[in-house]
Short mmCIF file of C-alpha atoms in Angstrom, two decimals:
data_model
loop_
_atom_site.label_atom_id
_atom_site.label_comp_id
_atom_site.label_asym_id
_atom_site.label_seq_id
_atom_site.Cartn_x
_atom_site.Cartn_y
_atom_site.Cartn_z
CA VAL A 21 3.65 45.94 -0.87
CA ASN A 22 1.02 48.10 0.98
CA ALA A 23 -0.17 49.49 -2.49
CA TYR A 24 -0.48 46.06 -3.97
CA ILE A 25 -2.48 44.50 -0.98
CA SER A 26 -4.69 47.67 -0.94
CA ASN A 27 -5.36 47.29 -4.89
CA THR A 28 -6.02 43.51 -4.56
CA TRP A 29 -8.39 44.22 -1.61
CA ASP A 30 -10.47 46.77 -3.50
CA LYS A 31 -10.90 44.61 -6.70
CA SER A 32 -12.38 41.73 -4.55
CA ASN A 33 -15.91 41.19 -3.67
CA PRO A 34 -16.58 39.84 0.01
CA PRO A 35 -19.45 37.56 0.54
CA GLU A 36 -19.21 37.23 4.07
CA GLN A 37 -17.02 36.99 7.21
CA LEU A 38 -14.66 33.88 7.87
CA THR A 39 -15.39 32.07 10.93
CA HIS A 40 -12.76 32.03 13.52
CA GLN A 41 -11.94 28.30 12.91
CA GLN A 42 -11.32 29.05 9.18
CA SER A 43 -9.14 32.00 10.00
CA ALA A 44 -7.13 30.02 12.34
CA SER A 45 -6.70 27.31 9.76
CA ILE A 46 -5.63 29.75 6.95
CA LEU A 47 -3.11 31.21 9.32
CA SER A 48 -1.67 27.80 10.23
CA ALA A 49 -1.54 26.79 6.44
CA ILE A 50 0.35 29.97 5.74
CA PHE A 51 3.18 29.65 8.47
CA SER A 52 3.44 25.87 7.53
CA SER A 53 3.84 26.29 3.90
CA ASN A 54 7.01 27.03 1.77
CA VAL A 55 6.12 27.15 -2.11
CA PRO A 56 6.84 30.84 -3.17
CA LYS A 57 3.99 31.10 -5.49
CA VAL A 58 0.56 33.08 -5.25
CA ILE A 59 -2.09 32.19 -7.70
CA PRO A 60 -5.39 34.11 -7.01
CA LEU A 61 -8.15 32.39 -8.69
CA GLN A 62 -11.42 33.98 -7.69
CA LYS A 63 -12.43 37.54 -6.25
CA ASN A 64 -13.49 36.77 -2.82
CA ARG A 65 -12.93 39.02 0.13
CA VAL A 66 -14.03 38.82 3.80
CA GLY A 67 -14.68 41.96 5.51
CA GLY A 68 -14.20 42.87 9.04
CA ASN A 69 -11.97 40.15 10.04
CA TRP A 70 -8.34 40.97 11.25
CA TYR A 71 -7.06 37.48 10.69
CA TRP A 72 -7.69 37.90 6.85
CA THR A 73 -5.77 41.04 7.07
CA VAL A 74 -2.90 39.39 8.58
CA ALA A 75 -3.11 36.58 6.30
CA ALA A 76 -2.97 38.87 3.10
CA VAL A 77 0.20 40.69 4.52
CA LEU A 78 1.95 37.47 5.13
CA LEU A 79 1.16 36.00 1.87
CA ILE A 80 2.53 39.04 0.16
CA THR A 81 5.48 39.84 2.31
CA LEU A 82 6.65 36.26 3.05
CA SER A 83 5.70 34.61 -0.26
CA ALA A 84 4.11 31.82 1.66
CA THR A 85 1.40 29.78 0.26
CA ALA A 86 -2.09 28.29 1.55
CA TRP A 87 -5.42 27.55 0.22
CA LEU A 88 -8.25 29.68 1.31
CA LEU A 89 -11.78 28.24 1.19
CA PHE A 90 -14.57 30.67 1.74
CA PRO A 91 -18.25 29.70 2.31
CA HIS A 92 -20.67 30.94 -0.47
CA SER A 93 -23.80 29.23 1.05
CA THR A 94 -24.13 26.53 3.70
CA ARG A 95 -24.03 23.74 1.07
CA ASP A 96 -21.99 25.21 -1.69
CA GLN A 97 -18.24 26.23 -1.14
CA ASP A 98 -15.93 28.49 -3.16
CA VAL A 99 -12.41 27.09 -3.05
CA VAL A 100 -9.86 29.67 -3.61
CA ALA A 101 -6.41 28.83 -4.41
CA VAL A 102 -3.91 31.35 -3.22
CA ALA A 103 -1.21 28.80 -4.06
CA SER A 104 -0.44 25.48 -5.14
CA HIS A 105 0.61 23.48 -2.10
CA ALA A 106 -0.06 23.18 1.56
CA ALA A 107 2.09 21.48 4.10
CA GLY A 108 0.84 17.72 4.24
CA LYS A 109 1.41 16.25 7.65
CA ASN A 110 -0.43 13.02 7.50
CA LYS A 111 1.62 9.90 8.26
CA ASN A 112 -0.75 8.07 5.72
CA ASP A 113 -0.10 10.57 3.07
CA VAL A 114 -0.38 9.27 -0.77
CA SER A 115 1.85 10.99 -3.48
CA PRO A 116 0.30 12.36 -6.63
CA GLY A 117 0.05 10.45 -9.86
CA THR A 118 2.91 10.97 -12.52
CA GLN A 119 3.60 10.19 -16.05
CA GLY A 120 3.31 6.53 -17.12
CA ALA A 121 1.57 3.94 -19.15
CA MET A 122 1.75 0.49 -20.84
CA LEU A 123 2.41 0.10 -24.54
CA THR A 124 1.03 -3.17 -26.16
CA LEU A 125 2.52 -3.98 -29.59
CA ALA A 126 0.73 -5.67 -32.39
CA ASP A 127 2.48 -9.20 -31.35
CA GLY A 128 1.20 -8.74 -27.62
CA SER A 129 4.69 -7.68 -26.24
CA VAL A 130 4.29 -5.14 -23.67
CA ILE A 131 6.58 -2.18 -22.76
CA VAL A 132 6.41 -0.30 -19.52
CA LEU A 133 6.94 3.23 -20.45
CA ASP A 134 7.32 4.57 -16.96
CA SER A 135 10.76 2.94 -17.03
CA ALA A 136 11.53 2.77 -20.58
CA GLY A 137 14.48 5.12 -21.52
CA ASP A 138 14.32 7.72 -24.35
CA GLY A 139 15.05 6.71 -27.77
CA ARG A 140 13.74 4.04 -30.02
CA LEU A 141 11.38 1.46 -28.25
CA ALA A 142 10.33 -0.66 -31.19
CA ASN A 143 9.61 -0.88 -34.80
CA GLN A 144 6.11 -1.69 -36.11
CA GLY A 145 6.56 -2.73 -39.91
CA ASN A 146 7.74 0.55 -41.60
CA THR A 147 6.94 2.75 -38.45
CA ARG A 148 9.35 3.55 -35.73
CA ILE A 149 8.30 4.10 -31.98
CA LEU A 150 10.41 6.69 -30.17
CA LYS A 151 10.20 7.95 -26.46
CA SER A 152 11.22 11.38 -25.48
CA GLY A 153 10.43 12.58 -21.93
CA GLY A 154 6.77 11.80 -21.05
CA ALA A 155 5.60 11.16 -24.67
CA VAL A 156 5.75 8.34 -27.28
CA GLN A 157 5.78 9.41 -31.03
CA TYR A 158 5.07 7.07 -34.09
CA ILE A 159 7.13 7.99 -37.30
CA ALA A 160 6.39 6.06 -40.47
CA GLU A 161 8.71 5.96 -43.35
CA ALA A 162 7.80 8.26 -46.26
CA GLY A 163 5.80 6.06 -49.15
CA ALA A 164 5.37 3.19 -46.87
CA ASN A 165 2.52 0.90 -47.82
CA ASN A 166 0.14 1.05 -44.86
CA ASN A 167 -2.56 -1.62 -46.16
CA MET A 168 -1.56 -3.94 -43.37
CA LEU A 169 -2.41 -2.08 -40.24
CA SER A 170 -0.48 -3.22 -36.95
CA TYR A 171 -2.68 -2.01 -33.87
CA ASN A 172 -0.97 -0.96 -30.91
CA THR A 173 -2.53 0.10 -27.36
CA ILE A 174 -1.45 2.66 -24.79
CA ALA A 175 -3.11 2.10 -21.44
CA THR A 176 -2.66 4.34 -18.42
CA PRO A 177 -3.39 2.84 -14.96
CA ARG A 178 -4.82 4.62 -12.06
CA CYS A 179 -2.53 7.61 -10.88
CA ARG A 180 -0.71 7.69 -14.46
CA GLN A 181 -1.21 10.06 -17.29
CA PHE A 182 0.65 9.87 -20.71
CA GLN A 183 1.29 11.67 -24.00
CA LEU A 184 1.39 10.29 -27.61
CA VAL A 185 1.88 11.59 -31.09
CA LEU A 186 0.31 9.40 -33.67
CA GLU A 187 1.87 8.72 -37.16
CA ASP A 188 -0.17 11.59 -38.74
CA GLY A 189 1.12 14.03 -36.29
CA THR A 190 -2.31 14.20 -34.02
CA LYS A 191 -1.41 14.70 -30.46
CA VAL A 192 -3.19 12.79 -27.61
CA TRP A 193 -3.29 13.06 -23.92
CA LEU A 194 -4.34 9.99 -21.76
CA ASN A 195 -5.87 10.77 -18.35
CA ALA A 196 -5.74 8.28 -15.45
CA GLU A 197 -7.29 4.93 -16.23
CA SER A 198 -7.78 5.36 -20.00
CA SER A 199 -6.57 3.76 -23.20
CA ILE A 200 -6.16 4.30 -26.82
CA ARG A 201 -6.03 1.56 -29.54
CA PHE A 202 -4.64 2.79 -32.65
CA PRO A 203 -2.73 1.51 -35.97
CA ALA A 204 0.95 2.20 -35.83
CA ALA A 205 0.48 3.88 -39.23
CA PHE A 206 -2.96 4.91 -40.71
CA ASP A 207 -4.07 3.60 -44.24
CA LYS A 208 -4.48 6.35 -46.90
CA ASN A 209 -8.26 6.64 -46.70
CA GLU A 210 -9.13 7.03 -43.04
CA ARG A 211 -7.94 7.41 -39.55
CA HIS A 212 -9.61 5.52 -36.83
CA VAL A 213 -8.90 5.02 -32.92
CA ASP A 214 -10.64 3.46 -30.17
CA ILE A 215 -10.68 4.81 -26.65
CA THR A 216 -11.70 4.19 -22.97
CA GLY A 217 -11.63 6.70 -20.00
CA GLU A 218 -10.72 10.30 -20.83
CA VAL A 219 -8.54 11.48 -23.64
CA TYR A 220 -7.86 14.88 -25.14
CA PHE A 221 -7.07 15.08 -29.02
CA GLU A 222 -5.40 17.93 -31.16
CA VAL A 223 -6.08 16.27 -34.51
CA ALA A 224 -3.84 17.08 -37.44
CA LYS A 225 -5.76 18.36 -40.36
CA ASN A 226 -6.09 16.14 -43.34
CA ALA A 227 -9.20 16.58 -45.39
CA SER A 228 -8.65 13.48 -47.30
CA ARG A 229 -8.44 11.47 -44.33
CA PRO A 230 -11.24 11.89 -41.78
CA PHE A 231 -10.32 11.36 -38.21
CA THR A 232 -12.86 9.20 -35.97
CA VAL A 233 -12.96 8.29 -32.44
CA SER A 234 -15.02 5.33 -31.32
CA VAL A 235 -16.15 4.89 -27.65
CA LYS A 236 -18.82 2.79 -26.02
CA GLY A 237 -20.85 2.71 -29.31
CA MET A 238 -20.57 6.48 -29.96
CA GLN A 239 -18.31 7.91 -32.85
CA VAL A 240 -16.71 11.31 -32.99
CA GLN A 241 -15.69 12.36 -36.53
CA VAL A 242 -13.34 15.21 -37.41
CA LEU A 243 -11.00 16.48 -39.94
CA GLY A 244 -8.59 18.55 -37.58
CA THR A 245 -9.70 19.95 -34.23
CA HIS A 246 -9.21 19.99 -30.62
CA PHE A 247 -11.61 18.12 -28.10
CA ASN A 248 -11.97 16.08 -24.93
CA ILE A 249 -13.76 12.97 -24.30
CA ASN A 250 -14.83 11.89 -20.90
CA ALA A 251 -16.22 8.32 -21.10
CA TYR A 252 -15.22 6.58 -17.82
CA ASN A 253 -17.51 3.86 -16.62
CA ASP A 254 -18.38 5.47 -13.38
CA GLU A 255 -19.63 8.73 -14.66
CA PRO A 256 -23.09 9.31 -15.47
CA ALA A 257 -22.63 10.46 -19.17
CA ILE A 258 -20.04 10.36 -22.00
CA ASN A 259 -19.06 14.05 -22.61
CA THR A 260 -17.38 15.16 -25.88
CA THR A 261 -16.18 18.83 -25.54
CA LEU A 262 -14.95 20.86 -28.47
CA LEU A 263 -12.38 23.48 -28.18
CA GLU A 264 -11.41 24.22 -31.67
CA GLY A 265 -12.92 23.44 -34.95
CA SER A 266 -15.94 21.23 -35.48
CA VAL A 267 -17.10 17.70 -34.66
CA LYS A 268 -19.79 15.31 -35.58
CA VAL A 269 -20.92 13.05 -32.82
CA THR A 270 -22.89 9.99 -33.87
CA ASN A 271 -24.92 7.37 -31.63
CA HIS A 272 -27.12 5.21 -33.48
CA GLN A 273 -29.68 7.53 -35.09
CA ASN A 274 -28.74 10.41 -33.08
CA VAL A 275 -26.16 13.00 -34.68
CA LYS A 276 -24.99 16.31 -33.33
CA MET A 277 -22.80 18.77 -34.81
CA LEU A 278 -20.64 20.82 -32.27
CA VAL A 279 -19.00 24.29 -32.61
CA PRO A 280 -16.26 25.50 -30.03
CA GLY A 281 -17.36 25.85 -26.48
CA GLN A 282 -20.27 23.23 -26.73
CA GLN A 283 -20.45 19.71 -25.48
CA ALA A 284 -22.50 16.64 -26.56
CA LYS A 285 -23.74 14.64 -23.47
CA LEU A 286 -24.58 10.96 -24.15
CA GLU A 287 -26.67 9.82 -21.36
CA ASP A 288 -27.11 6.26 -20.21
CA ASP A 289 -30.57 6.00 -21.61
CA GLY A 290 -29.21 6.96 -25.07
CA ALA A 291 -30.26 10.46 -25.16
CA LEU A 292 -27.75 12.65 -26.80
CA ARG A 293 -27.92 16.36 -26.24
CA VAL A 294 -25.70 19.43 -26.60
CA ILE A 295 -24.69 21.93 -23.74
CA LYS A 296 -23.66 25.28 -24.88
CA ASP A 297 -21.11 27.75 -23.50
CA VAL A 298 -19.31 25.06 -21.40
CA ASN A 299 -16.33 25.89 -19.23
CA THR A 300 -13.57 24.32 -21.50
CA SER A 301 -10.58 25.39 -19.48
CA GLU A 302 -11.97 23.54 -16.58
CA ILE A 303 -12.67 20.42 -18.51
CA ILE A 304 -9.29 20.11 -19.79
CA ALA A 305 -7.33 21.42 -16.63
CA TRP A 306 -6.26 17.76 -15.91
CA LYS A 307 -3.83 17.77 -18.74
CA ASN A 308 -2.36 20.84 -17.36
CA ASP A 309 -1.84 19.12 -13.97
CA TRP A 310 -4.90 20.82 -12.19
CA PHE A 311 -8.14 19.59 -10.61
CA SER A 312 -10.72 22.13 -11.48
CA PHE A 313 -14.36 22.34 -10.36
CA HIS A 314 -17.20 24.56 -10.79
CA ASP A 315 -20.35 23.68 -9.10
CA THR A 316 -18.86 20.18 -8.85
CA ASP A 317 -20.60 17.82 -6.48
CA ILE A 318 -18.48 15.94 -3.95
CA LYS A 319 -19.33 12.57 -5.54
CA SER A 320 -17.65 13.69 -8.94
CA LEU A 321 -14.80 15.35 -7.16
CA MET A 322 -13.85 12.38 -5.22
CA ARG A 323 -14.01 10.12 -8.22
CA GLN A 324 -11.39 12.45 -9.65
CA ILE A 325 -9.09 12.14 -6.63
CA SER A 326 -9.78 8.33 -6.52
CA ARG A 327 -8.27 7.93 -9.93
CA TRP A 328 -5.39 10.19 -9.56
CA TYR A 329 -4.20 8.90 -6.20
CA ASP A 330 -5.34 5.32 -6.73
CA VAL A 331 -7.43 5.37 -3.50
CA ALA A 332 -10.67 4.07 -2.62
CA VAL A 333 -13.23 6.51 -1.37
CA GLU A 334 -15.95 5.90 1.51
CA LEU A 335 -18.61 8.62 1.13
CA PRO A 336 -21.71 8.96 3.39
CA GLN A 337 -24.87 9.48 1.55
CA ASN A 338 -25.83 12.59 3.52
CA LEU A 339 -23.32 14.73 1.58
CA ASP A 340 -25.34 14.81 -1.66
CA GLY A 341 -25.92 18.71 -1.46
CA VAL A 342 -22.24 19.52 -0.97
CA SER A 343 -20.43 21.17 -4.14
CA PHE A 344 -17.28 23.06 -4.53
CA ASN A 345 -15.61 25.79 -7.08
CA GLY A 346 -11.94 26.04 -7.23
CA LYS A 347 -8.61 24.80 -8.57
CA ILE A 348 -6.07 22.48 -6.92
CA SER A 349 -2.59 21.39 -8.34
CA GLN A 350 -2.56 17.60 -9.08
CA LYS A 351 1.09 17.67 -8.01
CA SER A 352 -0.06 18.15 -4.38
CA ASN A 353 -0.02 15.20 -1.98
CA LEU A 354 -3.40 13.59 -1.20
CA SER A 355 -3.23 15.19 2.44
CA ASP A 356 -2.78 18.64 1.12
CA VAL A 357 -5.79 18.52 -1.34
CA LEU A 358 -8.05 16.93 1.56
CA THR A 359 -6.79 19.74 3.85
CA MET A 360 -7.89 22.51 1.35
CA LEU A 361 -11.37 20.68 1.28
CA GLU A 362 -11.65 20.62 4.78
CA LEU A 363 -11.29 24.38 5.22
CA THR A 364 -14.98 24.69 3.93
CA ASP A 365 -16.06 23.08 7.63
CA GLU A 366 -18.46 21.07 5.25
CA VAL A 367 -16.42 17.96 5.24
CA SER A 368 -13.64 16.15 6.97
CA PHE A 369 -11.30 13.44 5.76
CA SER A 370 -9.05 10.52 6.99
CA ILE A 371 -6.54 8.52 5.20
CA GLU A 372 -6.50 4.82 6.21
CA GLY A 373 -3.93 2.98 4.05
CA LYS A 374 -5.36 3.30 0.50
CA LYS A 375 -8.73 4.45 1.49
CA VAL A 376 -10.07 7.87 2.06
CA ILE A 377 -12.99 8.12 4.56
CA VAL A 378 -15.27 11.33 4.07
CA ARG A 379 -17.30 12.57 6.94
CA PRO A 380 -19.71 15.40 7.16
#
């Protein structure tokens, strides 16, 4: 144990000391938590503070868990996740979101996927709709005539996510407050879907049938690739991020080709530009049950929290300069997440019913 602590200490890079209040908060979180998992996310070390030494020993020897938040500057906070949960004690706590969605069939009938059991849900022409665990799969009969398209829609409300496998084998993940409209079986010449919100695709390769995603007047065209589209109405831009393969992003007369690691950003004024070398793991963290942020301003962070916990947020204007770096499990209760953020000493929170009030 001592060798492990020493090795971890030597590899870290301390920016500055913890305050007494931060150190006490860390110890309190350690003694009150009970999840036996330690996940170091960033190299941060605080020299000359015996509280941190005690915390490190307790984390290793007791397998306790806590979130450590270290100040990087007065208005930019590094959040270091030493584990995935803290002990939430807020009597007005809110549970995290879960798997679930609404499936609307071509005839307008609706199936609540949260409560639907595994097995066959319905037929759409020659296509069977099956549910297994937290995903729905469309399976078309071989040789079926798909000239008459039957369109279905899967929509997730706030605090829900869901997975879908389309008839061609394309895998789809829907984030909270998102939707996808698609044919139960694609025709032989093309594959086309419409989305809202945030959706991640792993498109099955088929050179003879291009795959097109339409969202808010923009189109993303691919043959087979992995990409994420964030097109929430309350976000300042539509972001298409490529992880694998290649895509063409089109908006009226603007056309951009992306390679992996690039992001096409469509601004409200219609400008379309490409950002290179984006952090793709941060962008798709949501599909792996994480909040992940890098120099993320508090407004953007709280929009994510609002959608996942289905809460309203009251945010003062004088917090414009506060940003965060780190990673927090989406399986945490709301009070746990807010406790992590409070350790920065930059913000404080209170939960009043279904509203989170943020204070400097």
